[in-house]
Amino acid sequence: MRTFIAIDVNDEVKKQASEVIEKLMRRGFGANWVSEENLHLTLFFLGEVTEQKVSEIAEHLCRRVRGFPSFSFTVKGFGYFRRGKAPRVFWLGVENADRLNRLYEELRYELSHHGFSFEEKFIPHITIGRVKYYPDKWEKLVEDIDFSPVEVAVDSFKIYSSTLTPSGPIYRALYECHFEGGLIRHG
């Protein structure tokens, strides 16, 4: 099954993200927009992983971060990744991410012992849309788009499955790992 590890975001982030998406749509941008209920901060995309391997990974990751201190990060600002001169992905920025980066490194270390390697630099962000089409002079149309700061408290992460459908991906939480030591199996 297609699998990824993520941190959920709170309702205020979801509300503001929906407002940003509506504004972009009104300005002529087309994208595979991330629905409110699917918004999250991806730590790792693992790809196709067997159910047994996911279970094993969940146990090891949870053991690795037992006692990791709860923390928060700030979601602030709007940006995009480009492909050449075209926008490719719209995202919300993340600040105050020192502990988030530390969590990433702990998980990455453990995942490397399970045959995974991640070469790209971790750039924490929340994807809100994968751009399909955009209007002329698009850069001018996104200059005034902003996202007011929202603090997100973190005391756990989740392992999700992702099923691709014609109407968009369906995410299902498989495991949740709490820093105080609890591993919850969902579904």
Short mmCIF file of C-alpha atoms in Angstrom, two decimals:
data_model
loop_
_atom_site.label_atom_id
_atom_site.label_comp_id
_atom_site.label_asym_id
_atom_site.label_seq_id
_atom_site.Cartn_x
_atom_site.Cartn_y
_atom_site.Cartn_z
CA MET A 1 0.00 0.00 0.00
CA ARG A 2 1.13 3.61 -0.65
CA THR A 3 2.26 4.94 2.69
CA PHE A 4 3.43 8.22 4.22
CA ILE A 5 4.24 9.65 7.65
CA ALA A 6 2.68 12.98 8.60
CA ILE A 7 1.72 15.43 11.30
CA ASP A 8 -1.90 16.54 11.41
CA VAL A 9 -2.70 20.26 11.47
CA ASN A 10 -5.38 22.02 13.49
CA ASP A 11 -8.74 23.45 12.41
CA GLU A 12 -7.46 27.04 12.17
CA VAL A 13 -4.82 25.99 9.63
CA LYS A 14 -7.49 24.11 7.68
CA LYS A 15 -9.86 27.10 7.72
CA GLN A 16 -7.24 29.57 6.50
CA ALA A 17 -5.93 27.10 3.90
CA SER A 18 -9.44 26.79 2.46
CA GLU A 19 -9.64 30.58 2.20
CA VAL A 20 -6.31 30.71 0.36
CA ILE A 21 -7.44 27.96 -2.03
CA GLU A 22 -10.71 29.80 -2.76
CA LYS A 23 -8.77 32.98 -3.52
CA LEU A 24 -6.44 31.12 -5.90
CA MET A 25 -9.37 29.48 -7.67
CA ARG A 26 -11.11 32.86 -8.12
CA ARG A 27 -7.91 34.17 -9.71
CA GLY A 28 -7.90 31.45 -12.36
CA PHE A 29 -5.55 28.84 -10.93
CA GLY A 30 -6.41 25.20 -11.42
CA ALA A 31 -4.89 22.51 -9.27
CA ASN A 32 -5.46 19.24 -7.57
CA TRP A 33 -6.40 21.03 -4.37
CA VAL A 34 -5.90 19.29 -1.05
CA SER A 35 -9.22 18.96 0.75
CA GLU A 36 -9.51 20.36 4.27
CA GLU A 37 -9.69 16.93 5.88
CA ASN A 38 -6.53 15.80 4.05
CA LEU A 39 -4.28 18.73 5.01
CA HIS A 40 -1.15 17.63 6.85
CA LEU A 41 2.60 18.16 7.03
CA THR A 42 4.35 15.25 5.32
CA LEU A 43 7.49 14.02 7.03
CA PHE A 44 8.19 11.06 4.72
CA PHE A 45 6.63 9.47 1.67
CA LEU A 46 7.48 5.77 1.92
CA GLY A 47 5.82 4.59 -1.28
CA GLU A 48 4.53 1.03 -1.62
CA VAL A 49 5.00 -0.86 1.65
CA THR A 50 3.45 -4.15 2.78
CA GLU A 51 1.07 -4.17 5.72
CA GLN A 52 3.49 -6.28 7.74
CA LYS A 53 6.38 -3.88 7.05
CA VAL A 54 4.22 -0.87 8.02
CA SER A 55 3.41 -2.56 11.33
CA GLU A 56 7.09 -3.25 11.98
CA ILE A 57 8.08 0.31 11.05
CA ALA A 58 5.37 1.79 13.29
CA GLU A 59 6.63 -0.13 16.31
CA HIS A 60 10.26 0.82 15.71
CA LEU A 61 9.54 4.49 15.01
CA CYS A 62 7.37 4.78 18.09
CA ARG A 63 10.05 3.20 20.23
CA ARG A 64 12.63 5.59 18.74
CA VAL A 65 10.70 8.74 19.72
CA ARG A 66 9.38 7.58 23.10
CA GLY A 67 10.03 10.50 25.45
CA PHE A 68 10.52 13.01 22.62
CA PRO A 69 9.31 16.36 23.99
CA SER A 70 6.04 17.80 22.71
CA PHE A 71 6.61 20.94 20.66
CA SER A 72 4.94 23.38 18.34
CA PHE A 73 5.70 25.01 15.03
CA THR A 74 4.15 27.99 13.29
CA VAL A 75 2.35 27.80 9.96
CA LYS A 76 2.92 31.15 8.29
CA GLY A 77 3.04 32.50 4.78
CA PHE A 78 2.24 31.18 1.33
CA GLY A 79 4.67 30.01 -1.32
CA TYR A 80 5.22 27.75 -4.29
CA PHE A 81 7.72 25.39 -5.83
CA ARG A 82 8.42 25.93 -9.52
CA ARG A 83 9.08 23.76 -12.53
CA GLY A 84 11.02 26.08 -14.78
CA LYS A 85 9.00 29.31 -14.81
CA ALA A 86 5.72 27.63 -13.94
CA PRO A 87 4.26 27.08 -10.48
CA ARG A 88 4.20 23.37 -9.62
CA VAL A 89 3.06 23.17 -5.98
CA PHE A 90 1.36 25.75 -3.73
CA TRP A 91 2.20 25.45 -0.06
CA LEU A 92 1.95 27.04 3.37
CA GLY A 93 5.22 27.79 5.11
CA VAL A 94 6.49 26.50 8.44
CA GLU A 95 8.57 28.47 10.94
CA ASN A 96 10.05 27.73 14.37
CA ALA A 97 10.80 24.24 13.11
CA ASP A 98 13.92 23.28 15.11
CA ARG A 99 12.18 20.52 17.06
CA LEU A 100 10.30 19.44 13.93
CA ASN A 101 13.64 19.07 12.15
CA ARG A 102 14.99 17.08 15.09
CA LEU A 103 11.97 14.75 14.96
CA TYR A 104 12.54 14.34 11.21
CA GLU A 105 16.18 13.36 11.80
CA GLU A 106 15.24 10.82 14.50
CA LEU A 107 12.67 9.19 12.21
CA ARG A 108 14.99 9.32 9.21
CA TYR A 109 17.71 7.53 11.18
CA GLU A 110 15.29 4.77 12.18
CA LEU A 111 13.85 4.46 8.66
CA SER A 112 17.37 4.08 7.23
CA HIS A 113 17.63 0.84 9.25
CA HIS A 114 14.55 -0.42 7.40
CA GLY A 115 15.94 0.12 3.91
CA PHE A 116 14.66 3.63 3.21
CA SER A 117 16.84 6.50 2.04
CA PHE A 118 15.85 10.12 1.65
CA GLU A 119 18.29 12.29 -0.28
CA GLU A 120 16.28 15.47 -0.64
CA LYS A 121 16.65 18.17 1.98
CA PHE A 122 13.65 18.35 4.32
CA ILE A 123 11.74 21.57 3.65
CA PRO A 124 8.80 21.57 6.06
CA HIS A 125 5.63 22.82 4.38
CA ILE A 126 1.95 22.00 3.98
CA THR A 127 0.95 21.31 0.38
CA ILE A 128 -2.38 22.89 -0.56
CA GLY A 129 -2.40 22.18 -4.30
CA ARG A 130 -0.53 20.61 -7.21
CA VAL A 131 -0.88 23.12 -10.03
CA LYS A 132 -2.47 21.96 -13.31
CA TYR A 133 -2.93 25.33 -15.00
CA TYR A 134 -2.37 28.98 -14.19
CA PRO A 135 -3.22 32.39 -15.67
CA ASP A 136 -0.82 34.69 -17.50
CA LYS A 137 1.23 36.93 -15.24
CA TRP A 138 0.48 34.46 -12.44
CA GLU A 139 3.27 35.78 -10.19
CA LYS A 140 1.47 39.12 -9.80
CA LEU A 141 -1.71 37.27 -8.82
CA VAL A 142 -0.09 35.55 -5.84
CA GLU A 143 1.93 38.49 -4.47
CA ASP A 144 -0.72 39.53 -1.94
CA ILE A 145 -1.68 36.03 -0.79
CA ASP A 146 -0.67 35.46 2.78
CA PHE A 147 -1.37 33.16 5.67
CA SER A 148 -1.66 34.57 9.19
CA PRO A 149 0.52 32.74 11.73
CA VAL A 150 -1.05 29.72 13.41
CA GLU A 151 0.71 27.68 16.06
CA VAL A 152 0.40 23.90 15.72
CA ALA A 153 1.02 21.76 18.80
CA VAL A 154 2.65 18.39 18.15
CA ASP A 155 2.71 15.39 20.49
CA SER A 156 2.38 12.62 17.89
CA PHE A 157 2.65 11.67 14.25
CA LYS A 158 0.65 9.29 12.09
CA ILE A 159 1.35 6.71 9.44
CA TYR A 160 -1.20 6.91 6.63
CA SER A 161 -2.14 4.85 3.62
CA SER A 162 -3.00 6.74 0.44
CA THR A 163 -5.37 5.28 -2.14
CA LEU A 164 -5.48 7.16 -5.43
CA THR A 165 -8.94 7.60 -6.96
CA PRO A 166 -10.21 9.67 -9.93
CA SER A 167 -11.72 12.17 -7.46
CA GLY A 168 -8.51 12.51 -5.44
CA PRO A 169 -6.55 10.54 -2.86
CA ILE A 170 -8.17 8.88 0.12
CA TYR A 171 -6.01 8.95 3.24
CA ARG A 172 -6.52 6.49 6.06
CA ALA A 173 -4.65 6.65 9.36
CA LEU A 174 -3.04 3.28 10.05
CA TYR A 175 -1.01 4.08 13.18
CA GLU A 176 -0.54 6.99 15.54
CA CYS A 177 2.58 7.30 17.65
CA HIS A 178 2.42 9.50 20.76
CA PHE A 179 5.69 10.80 22.14
CA GLU A 180 4.79 9.69 25.66
CA GLY A 181 4.98 6.14 24.40
CA GLY A 182 1.63 5.06 23.04
CA LEU A 183 1.17 3.38 19.68
CA ILE A 184 -2.42 3.31 18.46
CA ARG A 185 -3.47 1.10 15.57
CA HIS A 186 -6.34 2.62 13.56
CA GLY A 187 -8.88 0.84 11.40
#
